[in-house]
Coordinates of C-alpha atoms in Angstrom, one line a residue:
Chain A
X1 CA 143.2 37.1 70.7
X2 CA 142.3 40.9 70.9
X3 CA 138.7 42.1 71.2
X4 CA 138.1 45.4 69.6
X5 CA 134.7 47.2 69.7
X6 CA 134.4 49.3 66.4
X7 CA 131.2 51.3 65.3
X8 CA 129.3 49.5 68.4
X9 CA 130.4 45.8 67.3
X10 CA 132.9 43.5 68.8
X11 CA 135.3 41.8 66.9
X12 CA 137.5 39.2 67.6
X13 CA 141.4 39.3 66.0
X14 CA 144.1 37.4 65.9
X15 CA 146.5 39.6 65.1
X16 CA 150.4 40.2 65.7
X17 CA 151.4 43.3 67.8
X18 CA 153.0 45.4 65.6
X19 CA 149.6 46.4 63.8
X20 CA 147.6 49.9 64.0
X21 CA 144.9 50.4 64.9
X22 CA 144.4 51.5 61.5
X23 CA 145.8 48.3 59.9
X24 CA 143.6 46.3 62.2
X25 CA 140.4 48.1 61.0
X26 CA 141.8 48.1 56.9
X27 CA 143.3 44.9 56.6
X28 CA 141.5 42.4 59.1
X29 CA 138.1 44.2 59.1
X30 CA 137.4 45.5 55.9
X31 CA 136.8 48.8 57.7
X32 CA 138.5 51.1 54.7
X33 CA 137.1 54.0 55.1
X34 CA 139.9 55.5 57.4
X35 CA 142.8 56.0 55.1
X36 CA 146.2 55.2 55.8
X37 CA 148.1 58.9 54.6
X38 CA 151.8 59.5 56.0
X39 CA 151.2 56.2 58.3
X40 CA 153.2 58.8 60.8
X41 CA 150.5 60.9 62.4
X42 CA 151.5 63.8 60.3
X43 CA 148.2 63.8 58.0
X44 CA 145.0 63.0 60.1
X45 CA 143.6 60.8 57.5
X46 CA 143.6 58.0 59.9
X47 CA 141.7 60.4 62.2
X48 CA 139.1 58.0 64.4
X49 CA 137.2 58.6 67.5
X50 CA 138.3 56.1 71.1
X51 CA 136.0 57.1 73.9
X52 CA 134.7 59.7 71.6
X53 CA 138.6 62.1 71.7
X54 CA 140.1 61.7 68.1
X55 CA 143.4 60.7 67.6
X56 CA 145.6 59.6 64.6
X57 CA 144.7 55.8 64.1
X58 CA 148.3 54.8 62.3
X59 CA 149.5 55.7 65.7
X60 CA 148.1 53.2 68.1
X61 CA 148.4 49.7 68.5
X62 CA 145.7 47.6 68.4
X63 CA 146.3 45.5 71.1
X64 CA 145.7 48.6 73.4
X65 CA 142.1 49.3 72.6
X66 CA 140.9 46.6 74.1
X67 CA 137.9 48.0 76.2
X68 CA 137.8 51.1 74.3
X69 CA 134.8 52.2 72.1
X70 CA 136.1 53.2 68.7
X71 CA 134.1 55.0 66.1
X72 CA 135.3 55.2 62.6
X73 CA 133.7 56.7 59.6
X74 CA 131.3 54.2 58.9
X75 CA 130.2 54.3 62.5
X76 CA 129.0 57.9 61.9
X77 CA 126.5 57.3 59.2
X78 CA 125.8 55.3 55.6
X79 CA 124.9 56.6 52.3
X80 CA 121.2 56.4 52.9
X81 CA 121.3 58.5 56.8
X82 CA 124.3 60.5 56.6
X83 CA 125.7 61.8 59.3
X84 CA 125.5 66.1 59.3
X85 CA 129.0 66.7 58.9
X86 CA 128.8 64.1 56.0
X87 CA 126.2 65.8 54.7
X88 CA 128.0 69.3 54.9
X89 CA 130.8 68.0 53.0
X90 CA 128.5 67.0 50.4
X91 CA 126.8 70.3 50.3
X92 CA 129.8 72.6 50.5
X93 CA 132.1 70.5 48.3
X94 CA 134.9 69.8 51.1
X95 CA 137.3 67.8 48.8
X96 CA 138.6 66.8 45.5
X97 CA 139.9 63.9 45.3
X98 CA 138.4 62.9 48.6
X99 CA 141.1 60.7 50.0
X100 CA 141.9 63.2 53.2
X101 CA 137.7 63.2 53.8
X102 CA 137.1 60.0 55.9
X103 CA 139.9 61.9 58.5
X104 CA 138.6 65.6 57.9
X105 CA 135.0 64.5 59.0
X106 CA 135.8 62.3 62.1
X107 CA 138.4 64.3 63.1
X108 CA 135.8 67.4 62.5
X109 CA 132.9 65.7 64.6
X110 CA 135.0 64.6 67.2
X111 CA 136.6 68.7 67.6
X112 CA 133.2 69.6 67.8
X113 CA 133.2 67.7 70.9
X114 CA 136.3 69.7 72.1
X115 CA 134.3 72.9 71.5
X116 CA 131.1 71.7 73.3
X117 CA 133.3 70.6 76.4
X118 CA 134.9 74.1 76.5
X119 CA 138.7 73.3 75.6
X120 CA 140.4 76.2 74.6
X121 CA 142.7 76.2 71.7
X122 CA 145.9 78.1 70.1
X123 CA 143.4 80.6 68.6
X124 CA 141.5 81.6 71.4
X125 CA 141.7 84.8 73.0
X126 CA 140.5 84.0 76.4
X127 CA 141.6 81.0 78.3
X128 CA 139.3 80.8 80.8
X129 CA 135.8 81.2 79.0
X130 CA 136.3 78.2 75.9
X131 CA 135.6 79.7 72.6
X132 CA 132.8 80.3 69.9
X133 CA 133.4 78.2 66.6
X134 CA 135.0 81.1 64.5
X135 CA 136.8 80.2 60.9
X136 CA 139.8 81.0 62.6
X137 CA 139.6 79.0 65.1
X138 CA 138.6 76.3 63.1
X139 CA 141.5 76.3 61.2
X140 CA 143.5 75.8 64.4
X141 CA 141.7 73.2 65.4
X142 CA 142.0 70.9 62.3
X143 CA 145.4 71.6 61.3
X144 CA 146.3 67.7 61.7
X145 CA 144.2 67.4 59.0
X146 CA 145.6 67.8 55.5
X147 CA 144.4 68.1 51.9
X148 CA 146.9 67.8 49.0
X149 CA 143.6 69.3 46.9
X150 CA 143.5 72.5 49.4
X151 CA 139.5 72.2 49.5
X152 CA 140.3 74.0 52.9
X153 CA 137.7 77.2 52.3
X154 CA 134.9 74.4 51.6
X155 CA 136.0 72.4 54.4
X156 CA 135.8 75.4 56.9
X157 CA 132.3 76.3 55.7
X158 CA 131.2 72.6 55.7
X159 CA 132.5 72.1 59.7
X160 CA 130.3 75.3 60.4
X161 CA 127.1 74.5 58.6
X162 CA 127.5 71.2 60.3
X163 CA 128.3 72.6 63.4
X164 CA 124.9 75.0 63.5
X165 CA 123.0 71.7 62.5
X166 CA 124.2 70.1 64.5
X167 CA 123.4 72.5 67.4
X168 CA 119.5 72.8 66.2
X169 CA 119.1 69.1 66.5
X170 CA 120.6 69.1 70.1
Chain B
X1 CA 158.8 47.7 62.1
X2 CA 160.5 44.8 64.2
X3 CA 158.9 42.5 66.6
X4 CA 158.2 43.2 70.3
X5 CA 157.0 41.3 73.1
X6 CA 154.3 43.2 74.4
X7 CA 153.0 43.2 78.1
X8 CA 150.3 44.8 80.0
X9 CA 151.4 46.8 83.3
X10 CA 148.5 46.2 86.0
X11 CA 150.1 48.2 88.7
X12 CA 153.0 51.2 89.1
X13 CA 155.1 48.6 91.1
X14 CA 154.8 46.3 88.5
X15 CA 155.5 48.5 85.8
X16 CA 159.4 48.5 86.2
X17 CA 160.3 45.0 87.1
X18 CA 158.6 43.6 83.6
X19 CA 161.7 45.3 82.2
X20 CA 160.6 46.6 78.8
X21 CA 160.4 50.0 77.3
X22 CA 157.0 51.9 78.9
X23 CA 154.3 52.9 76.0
X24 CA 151.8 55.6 77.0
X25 CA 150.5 57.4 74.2
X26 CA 153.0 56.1 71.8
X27 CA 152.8 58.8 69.4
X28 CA 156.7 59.1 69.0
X29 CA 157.8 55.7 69.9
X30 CA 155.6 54.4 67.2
X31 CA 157.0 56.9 64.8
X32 CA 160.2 55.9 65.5
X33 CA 159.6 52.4 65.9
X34 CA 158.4 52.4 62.1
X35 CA 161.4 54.0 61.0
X36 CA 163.3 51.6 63.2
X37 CA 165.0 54.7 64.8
X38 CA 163.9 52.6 68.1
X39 CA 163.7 48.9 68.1
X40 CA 163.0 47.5 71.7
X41 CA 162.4 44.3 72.4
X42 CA 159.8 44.2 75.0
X43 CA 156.9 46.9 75.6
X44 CA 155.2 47.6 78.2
X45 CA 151.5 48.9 78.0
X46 CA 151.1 51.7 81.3
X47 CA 148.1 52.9 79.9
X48 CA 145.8 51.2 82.7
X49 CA 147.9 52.5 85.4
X50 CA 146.2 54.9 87.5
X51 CA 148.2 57.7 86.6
X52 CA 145.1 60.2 84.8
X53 CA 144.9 62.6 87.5
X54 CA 145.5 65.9 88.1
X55 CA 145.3 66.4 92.0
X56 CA 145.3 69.8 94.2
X57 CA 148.8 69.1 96.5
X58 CA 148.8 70.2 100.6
X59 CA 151.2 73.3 99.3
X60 CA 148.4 74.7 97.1
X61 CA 150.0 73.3 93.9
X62 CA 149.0 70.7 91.5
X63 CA 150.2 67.2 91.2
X64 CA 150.0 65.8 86.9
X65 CA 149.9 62.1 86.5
X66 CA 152.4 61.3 83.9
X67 CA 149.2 59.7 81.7
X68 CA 147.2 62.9 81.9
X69 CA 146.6 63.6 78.1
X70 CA 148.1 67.0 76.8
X71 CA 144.5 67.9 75.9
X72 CA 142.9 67.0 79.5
X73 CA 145.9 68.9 81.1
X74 CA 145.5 72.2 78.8
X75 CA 141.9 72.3 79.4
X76 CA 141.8 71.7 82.9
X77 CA 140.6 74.9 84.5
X78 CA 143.0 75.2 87.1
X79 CA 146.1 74.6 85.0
X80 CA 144.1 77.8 83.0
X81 CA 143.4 79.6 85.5
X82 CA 146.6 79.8 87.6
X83 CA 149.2 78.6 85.1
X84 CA 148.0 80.0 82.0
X85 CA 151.7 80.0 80.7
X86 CA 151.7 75.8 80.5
X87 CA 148.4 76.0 79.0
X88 CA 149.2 78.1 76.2
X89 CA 152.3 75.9 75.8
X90 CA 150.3 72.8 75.4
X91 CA 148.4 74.2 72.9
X92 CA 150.9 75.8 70.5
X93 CA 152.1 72.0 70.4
X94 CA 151.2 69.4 67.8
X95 CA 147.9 68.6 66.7
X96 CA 144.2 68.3 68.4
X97 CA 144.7 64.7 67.5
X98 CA 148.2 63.8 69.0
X99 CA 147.2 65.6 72.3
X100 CA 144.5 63.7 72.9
X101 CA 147.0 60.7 73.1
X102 CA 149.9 62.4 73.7
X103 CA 150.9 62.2 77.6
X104 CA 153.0 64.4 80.1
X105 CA 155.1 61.6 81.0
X106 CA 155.9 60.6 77.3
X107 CA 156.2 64.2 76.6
X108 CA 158.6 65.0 78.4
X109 CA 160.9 61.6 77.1
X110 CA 160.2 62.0 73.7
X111 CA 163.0 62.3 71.2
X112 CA 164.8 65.0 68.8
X113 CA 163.3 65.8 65.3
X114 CA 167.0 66.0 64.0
X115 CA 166.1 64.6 60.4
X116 CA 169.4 62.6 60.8
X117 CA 168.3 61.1 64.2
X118 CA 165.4 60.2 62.0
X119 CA 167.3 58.7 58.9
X120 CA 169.1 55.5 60.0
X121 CA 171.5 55.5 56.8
X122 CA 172.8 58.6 58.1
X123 CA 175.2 59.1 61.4
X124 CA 174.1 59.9 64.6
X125 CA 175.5 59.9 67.6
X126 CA 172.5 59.7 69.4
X127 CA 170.8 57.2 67.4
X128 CA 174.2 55.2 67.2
X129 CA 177.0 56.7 69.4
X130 CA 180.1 56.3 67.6
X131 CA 178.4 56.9 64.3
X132 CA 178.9 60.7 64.1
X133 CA 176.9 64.0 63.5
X134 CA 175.4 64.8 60.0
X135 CA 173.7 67.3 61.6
X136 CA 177.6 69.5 62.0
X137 CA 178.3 70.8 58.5
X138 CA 174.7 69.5 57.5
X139 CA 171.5 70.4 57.2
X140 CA 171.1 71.9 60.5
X141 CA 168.3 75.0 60.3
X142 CA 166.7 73.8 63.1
X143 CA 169.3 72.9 65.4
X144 CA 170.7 74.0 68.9
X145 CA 172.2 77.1 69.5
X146 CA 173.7 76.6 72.9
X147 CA 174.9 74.3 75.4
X148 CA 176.1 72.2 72.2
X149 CA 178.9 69.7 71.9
X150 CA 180.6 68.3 69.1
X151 CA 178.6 65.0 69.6
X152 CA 175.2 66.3 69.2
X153 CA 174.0 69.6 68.0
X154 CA 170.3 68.5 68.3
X155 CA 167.3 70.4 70.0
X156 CA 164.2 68.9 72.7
X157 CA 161.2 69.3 70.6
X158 CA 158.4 70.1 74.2
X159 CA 156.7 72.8 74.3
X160 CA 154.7 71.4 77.6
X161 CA 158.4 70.8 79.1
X162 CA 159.4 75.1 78.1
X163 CA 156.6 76.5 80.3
X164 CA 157.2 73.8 83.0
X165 CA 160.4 75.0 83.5
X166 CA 159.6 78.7 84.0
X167 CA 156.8 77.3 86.1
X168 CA 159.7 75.2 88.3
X169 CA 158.3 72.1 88.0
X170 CA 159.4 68.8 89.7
X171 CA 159.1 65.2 88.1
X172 CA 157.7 62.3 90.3
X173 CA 159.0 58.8 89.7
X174 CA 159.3 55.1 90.4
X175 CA 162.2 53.2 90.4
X176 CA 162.5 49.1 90.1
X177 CA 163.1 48.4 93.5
X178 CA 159.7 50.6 94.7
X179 CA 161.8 53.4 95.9
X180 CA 160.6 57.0 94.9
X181 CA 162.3 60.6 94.0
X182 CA 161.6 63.5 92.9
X183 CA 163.7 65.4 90.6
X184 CA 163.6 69.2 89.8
X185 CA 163.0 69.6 85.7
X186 CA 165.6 71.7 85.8
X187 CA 167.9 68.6 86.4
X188 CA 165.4 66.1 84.4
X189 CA 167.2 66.6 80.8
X190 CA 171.0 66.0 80.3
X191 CA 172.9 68.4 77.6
X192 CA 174.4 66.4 74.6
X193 CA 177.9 66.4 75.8
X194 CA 179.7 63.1 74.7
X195 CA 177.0 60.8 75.5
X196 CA 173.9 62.4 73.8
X197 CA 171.9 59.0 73.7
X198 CA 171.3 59.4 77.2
X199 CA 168.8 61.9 77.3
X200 CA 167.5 62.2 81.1
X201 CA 168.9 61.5 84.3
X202 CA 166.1 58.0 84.7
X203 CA 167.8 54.9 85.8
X204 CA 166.5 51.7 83.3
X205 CA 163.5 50.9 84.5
X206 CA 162.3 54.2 86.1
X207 CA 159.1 55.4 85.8
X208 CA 157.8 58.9 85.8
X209 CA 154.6 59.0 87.8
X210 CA 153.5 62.7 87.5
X211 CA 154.8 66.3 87.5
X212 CA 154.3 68.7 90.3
X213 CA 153.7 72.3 90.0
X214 CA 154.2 74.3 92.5
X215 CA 151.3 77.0 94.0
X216 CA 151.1 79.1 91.3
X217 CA 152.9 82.6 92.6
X218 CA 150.9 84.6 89.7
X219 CA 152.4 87.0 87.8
X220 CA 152.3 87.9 83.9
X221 CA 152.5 84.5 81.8
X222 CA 153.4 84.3 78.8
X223 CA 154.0 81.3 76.0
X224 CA 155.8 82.8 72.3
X225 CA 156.3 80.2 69.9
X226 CA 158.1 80.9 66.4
X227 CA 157.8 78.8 63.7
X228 CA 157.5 77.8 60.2
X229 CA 153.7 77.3 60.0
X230 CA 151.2 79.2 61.8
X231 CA 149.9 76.0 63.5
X232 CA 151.4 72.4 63.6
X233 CA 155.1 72.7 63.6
X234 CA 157.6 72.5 66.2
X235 CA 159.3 75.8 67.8
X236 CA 162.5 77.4 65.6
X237 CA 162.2 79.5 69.1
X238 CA 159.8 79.8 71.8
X239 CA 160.3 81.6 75.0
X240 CA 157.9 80.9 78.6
X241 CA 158.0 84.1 81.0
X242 CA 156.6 84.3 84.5
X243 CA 156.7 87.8 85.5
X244 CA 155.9 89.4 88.4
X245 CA 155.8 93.0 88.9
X246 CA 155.7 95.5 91.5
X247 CA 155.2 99.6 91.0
X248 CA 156.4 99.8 87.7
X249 CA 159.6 96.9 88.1
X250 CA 160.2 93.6 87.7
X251 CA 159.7 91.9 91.4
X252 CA 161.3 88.6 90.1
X253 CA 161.1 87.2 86.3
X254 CA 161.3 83.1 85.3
X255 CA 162.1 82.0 81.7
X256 CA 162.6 79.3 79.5
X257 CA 163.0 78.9 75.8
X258 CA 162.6 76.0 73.6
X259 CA 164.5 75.3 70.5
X260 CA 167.8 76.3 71.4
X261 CA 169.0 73.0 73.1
X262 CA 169.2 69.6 74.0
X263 CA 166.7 70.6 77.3
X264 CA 164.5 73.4 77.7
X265 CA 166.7 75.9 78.3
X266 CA 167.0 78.5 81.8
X267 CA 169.1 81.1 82.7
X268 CA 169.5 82.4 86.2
X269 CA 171.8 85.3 85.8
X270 CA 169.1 86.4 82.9
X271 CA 166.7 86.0 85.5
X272 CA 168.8 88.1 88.0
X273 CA 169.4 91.1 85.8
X274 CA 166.2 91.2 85.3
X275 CA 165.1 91.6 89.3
X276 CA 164.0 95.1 90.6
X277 CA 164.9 96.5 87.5
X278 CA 162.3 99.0 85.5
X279 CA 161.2 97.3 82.2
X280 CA 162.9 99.3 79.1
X281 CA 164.3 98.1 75.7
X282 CA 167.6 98.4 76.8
X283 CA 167.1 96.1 80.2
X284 CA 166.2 93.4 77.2
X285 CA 168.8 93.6 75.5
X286 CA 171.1 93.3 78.4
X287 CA 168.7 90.4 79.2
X288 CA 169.6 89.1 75.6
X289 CA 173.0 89.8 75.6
X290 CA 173.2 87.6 78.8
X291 CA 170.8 84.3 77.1
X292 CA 173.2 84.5 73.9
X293 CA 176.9 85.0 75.1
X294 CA 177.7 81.9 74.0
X295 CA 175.3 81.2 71.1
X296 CA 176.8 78.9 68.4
X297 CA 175.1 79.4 64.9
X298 CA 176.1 76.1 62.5
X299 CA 175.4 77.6 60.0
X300 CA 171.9 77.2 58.4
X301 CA 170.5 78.1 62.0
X302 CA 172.6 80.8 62.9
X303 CA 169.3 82.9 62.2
X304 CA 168.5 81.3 65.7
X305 CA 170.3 83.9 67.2
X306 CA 168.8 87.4 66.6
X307 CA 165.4 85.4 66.4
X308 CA 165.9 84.4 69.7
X309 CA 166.6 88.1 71.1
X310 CA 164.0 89.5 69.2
X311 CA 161.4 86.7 70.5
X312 CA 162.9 87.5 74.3
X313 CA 162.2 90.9 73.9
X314 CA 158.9 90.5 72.8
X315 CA 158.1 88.7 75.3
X316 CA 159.2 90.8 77.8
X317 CA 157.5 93.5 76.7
X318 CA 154.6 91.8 76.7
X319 CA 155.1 89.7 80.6
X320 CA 156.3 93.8 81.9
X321 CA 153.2 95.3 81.0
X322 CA 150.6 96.2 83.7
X323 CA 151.0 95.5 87.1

């Protein structure tokens, strides 16, 4: 048996080794709101949080998170207290079809976390000193995160409005 | 993908004699694994082995356990600080979310993105010796340029493993029997040759425990990756420089280019006509000349060629400037 602790809750699977991470919450835990994209780590639809760092979901085996604490989109908040980056997306129109937006959000929340912790990226200028959350460098940051719709301008503005939100509340 | 036995490494020692293939971060072997590219029978978990550090060595260098993330390892202030080069290498690789899993051990193993190593009803010598190359004569725009054989005309995808080599790094491992070695990157990748399935000089069974840098001897770093995207993609050409300079020349110069061969690729006599000489456009393109004298284009990537001088010289202008 593997025990995996999603959103807070532990579950118990029996479950063959071959599976995801992302199969294991889909299939055996009714836990669909991760979507399973290019199954490859090429789209970041599968984009959850383990030990709050995200990572592409399809990419993992299950049987390897045992002890980790893994968030997933329905960890972050429900239709009735939605989380702010949800909430951004709803108010800035970050999608289309929607299928990419489970993997944009987590994967937007848990680069936040980057940012706060001071990690540089490709985009930044200076090395040494971390980085302010610029469009630009929010584009860097989420390029493992695609949309076939290209709601990208909505998404950049949603990440930022969540990002200033989420900075008041702090 | 096929079956597996799957066991859990508790210690280094350990690690070897359960005789399977090592998983860290698993973000290519999985790939491939999927595709059935890679089918072993037996894997072994080392991500509970105490290999996460990054530790300050007695020399006044750095010591990277082979499961320090790419992320942790490109955010740690002393790698920005004193080896800004690997840094900026680490960064211009992949996405946020494959370098948070993403190791320096598995990076440095992980495997061509030839699309016919990729495609198992195509040949490949490297995925099946024997089978041929589809990559000679085929589609081949992102292929090697030099040290190619008529095996194998694929390229190392690392970015991380490009700016180690300018910054002379040397790979810590483990062998079965307990014994230990340490083996200049420089000698860590093998060319294609007529066995390009074997990729490194490991024994079965060895382990890569962690990377040492050496003290950082300063200098102008810098990391210049060309590609098809402006983020996410691998390197057509990227070039590392380490240059030091002293009243106006070049007091010694290290380089390394990625996507121009099976191993991140160095050139000492590059490096040598470089040495005490005054930075000019023409120095560069001796340097150039000297990188590219046996360049191979295959056609489709024989591009590779001037964008490799032009990318050189760039960066060289750029690593020359100041003191």
């Amino acid at each position: 048996m593997t025990t995996l602790k999603i959103n807070g809750v532990e579950h118990e699977l029996d479950i063959d080794a071959r599976t995801s991470l992302l199969d294991a919450c889909r299939d055996h835990l009714a836990l669909t709101g991760s979507k399973k994209g290019c199954d490859h780590g090429q789209c970041g639809a599968c984009t959850m949080l383990v030990n709050g760092r995200r990572i592409n979901s399809c990419l993992t085996l299950a049987i390897m998170h045992e002890g980790d604490e893994i968030t997933t989109v329905e960890g972050l908040g429900d239709p009735d207290n939605l989380h702010p980056m949800q909430a951004a997306f709803l108010e800035h129109d970050g999608f289309q079809c929607g299928y990419c937006t489970p993997g944009q959000i987590v994967s937007a929340v848990g680069m936040l976390g980057e940012v706060a912790d001071g990690w540089p990226s490709h985009a930044s200028a200076d090395l040494e000193n971390g980085a302010t959350l610029s469009g630009d460098e929010i584009r860097e940051r989420m390029s493992g995160n695609l949309c076939r719709c290209s709601a990208y301008p909505n998404i950049v503005d949603a990440i930022e409005t969540a990002s200033t939100k989420l900075k008041e509340n702090a | 993908m096929r079956p597996f036995e799957y066991a859990r490494a508790g210690n280094v020692s350990e690690a070897g004699q359960l005789a399977g293939r090592f998983i860290a971060g698993g973000t290519n072997l999985l790939d491939l694994m999927k595709l059935e590219v890679e089918a072993p029978e037996k894997l072994v978990d080392i991500t509970r082995l105490p290999l996460d550090k990054i530790e300050d060595t007695e020399d006044g260098g750095l010591r990277i356990g082979a499961l320090v993330t790419n992320s942790d390892l490109a955010a740690d202030p002393r790698i920005r600080r004193d080896y800004e080069v690997l840094s900026r290498a680490l960064l211009a690789g992949a996405s946020g979310q494959l370098r948070n899993k993403a190791t320096t051990g598995g990076n440095l193993l992980q495997r061509t993105r030839c699309g016919y190593f990729y495609e198992p009803s195509q040949p490949c010598n490297k995925r099946e010796p024997g089978s041929g190359c589809g990559a000679i004569g085929g589609f081949n725009r992102i292929h090697a340029i030099l040290g190619t054989s008529d095996k194998c005309i694929a390229t190392h995808p690392s970015d991380m493993a490009v700016a180690m080599q300018a910054l002379e790094a040397t790979v810590e491992t483990q062998k079965t029997d307990g014994s230990t070695r340490e083996i200049p990157l420089i000698e860590f990748h093998r060319l294609s040759g007529d066995t390009p399935e074997i990729e490194t000089v490991l024994e079965p069974g060895e382990l890569i425990t962690a990377v040492r840098l050496p003290k950082s001897q300063g200098g102008n770093q810098v990391y210049r990756k060309v590609r098809d995207r402006a983020s996410y993609a691998f390197a057509l050409v990227s070039v590392a420089a380490v240059v030091k300079m002293d009243g106006g020349k070049i007091e010694w110069a290290r380089l390394a280019f990625g996507g121009l061969a099976h191993k991140p690729w160095r050139n000492h006599d590059l490096e040598a006509a470089l040495k005490g000489e005054a930075p000019s456009s023409a120095l560069f393109d001796k340097a150039a000349d000297i990188l590219l004298a046996d360049a191979k284009g295959q056609g489709e990537n024989d591009f590779k060629i001037p964008l490799a001088r032009r990318t050189l010289k760039a960066v060289l202008a750029q690593a020359t400037k100041g003191a």
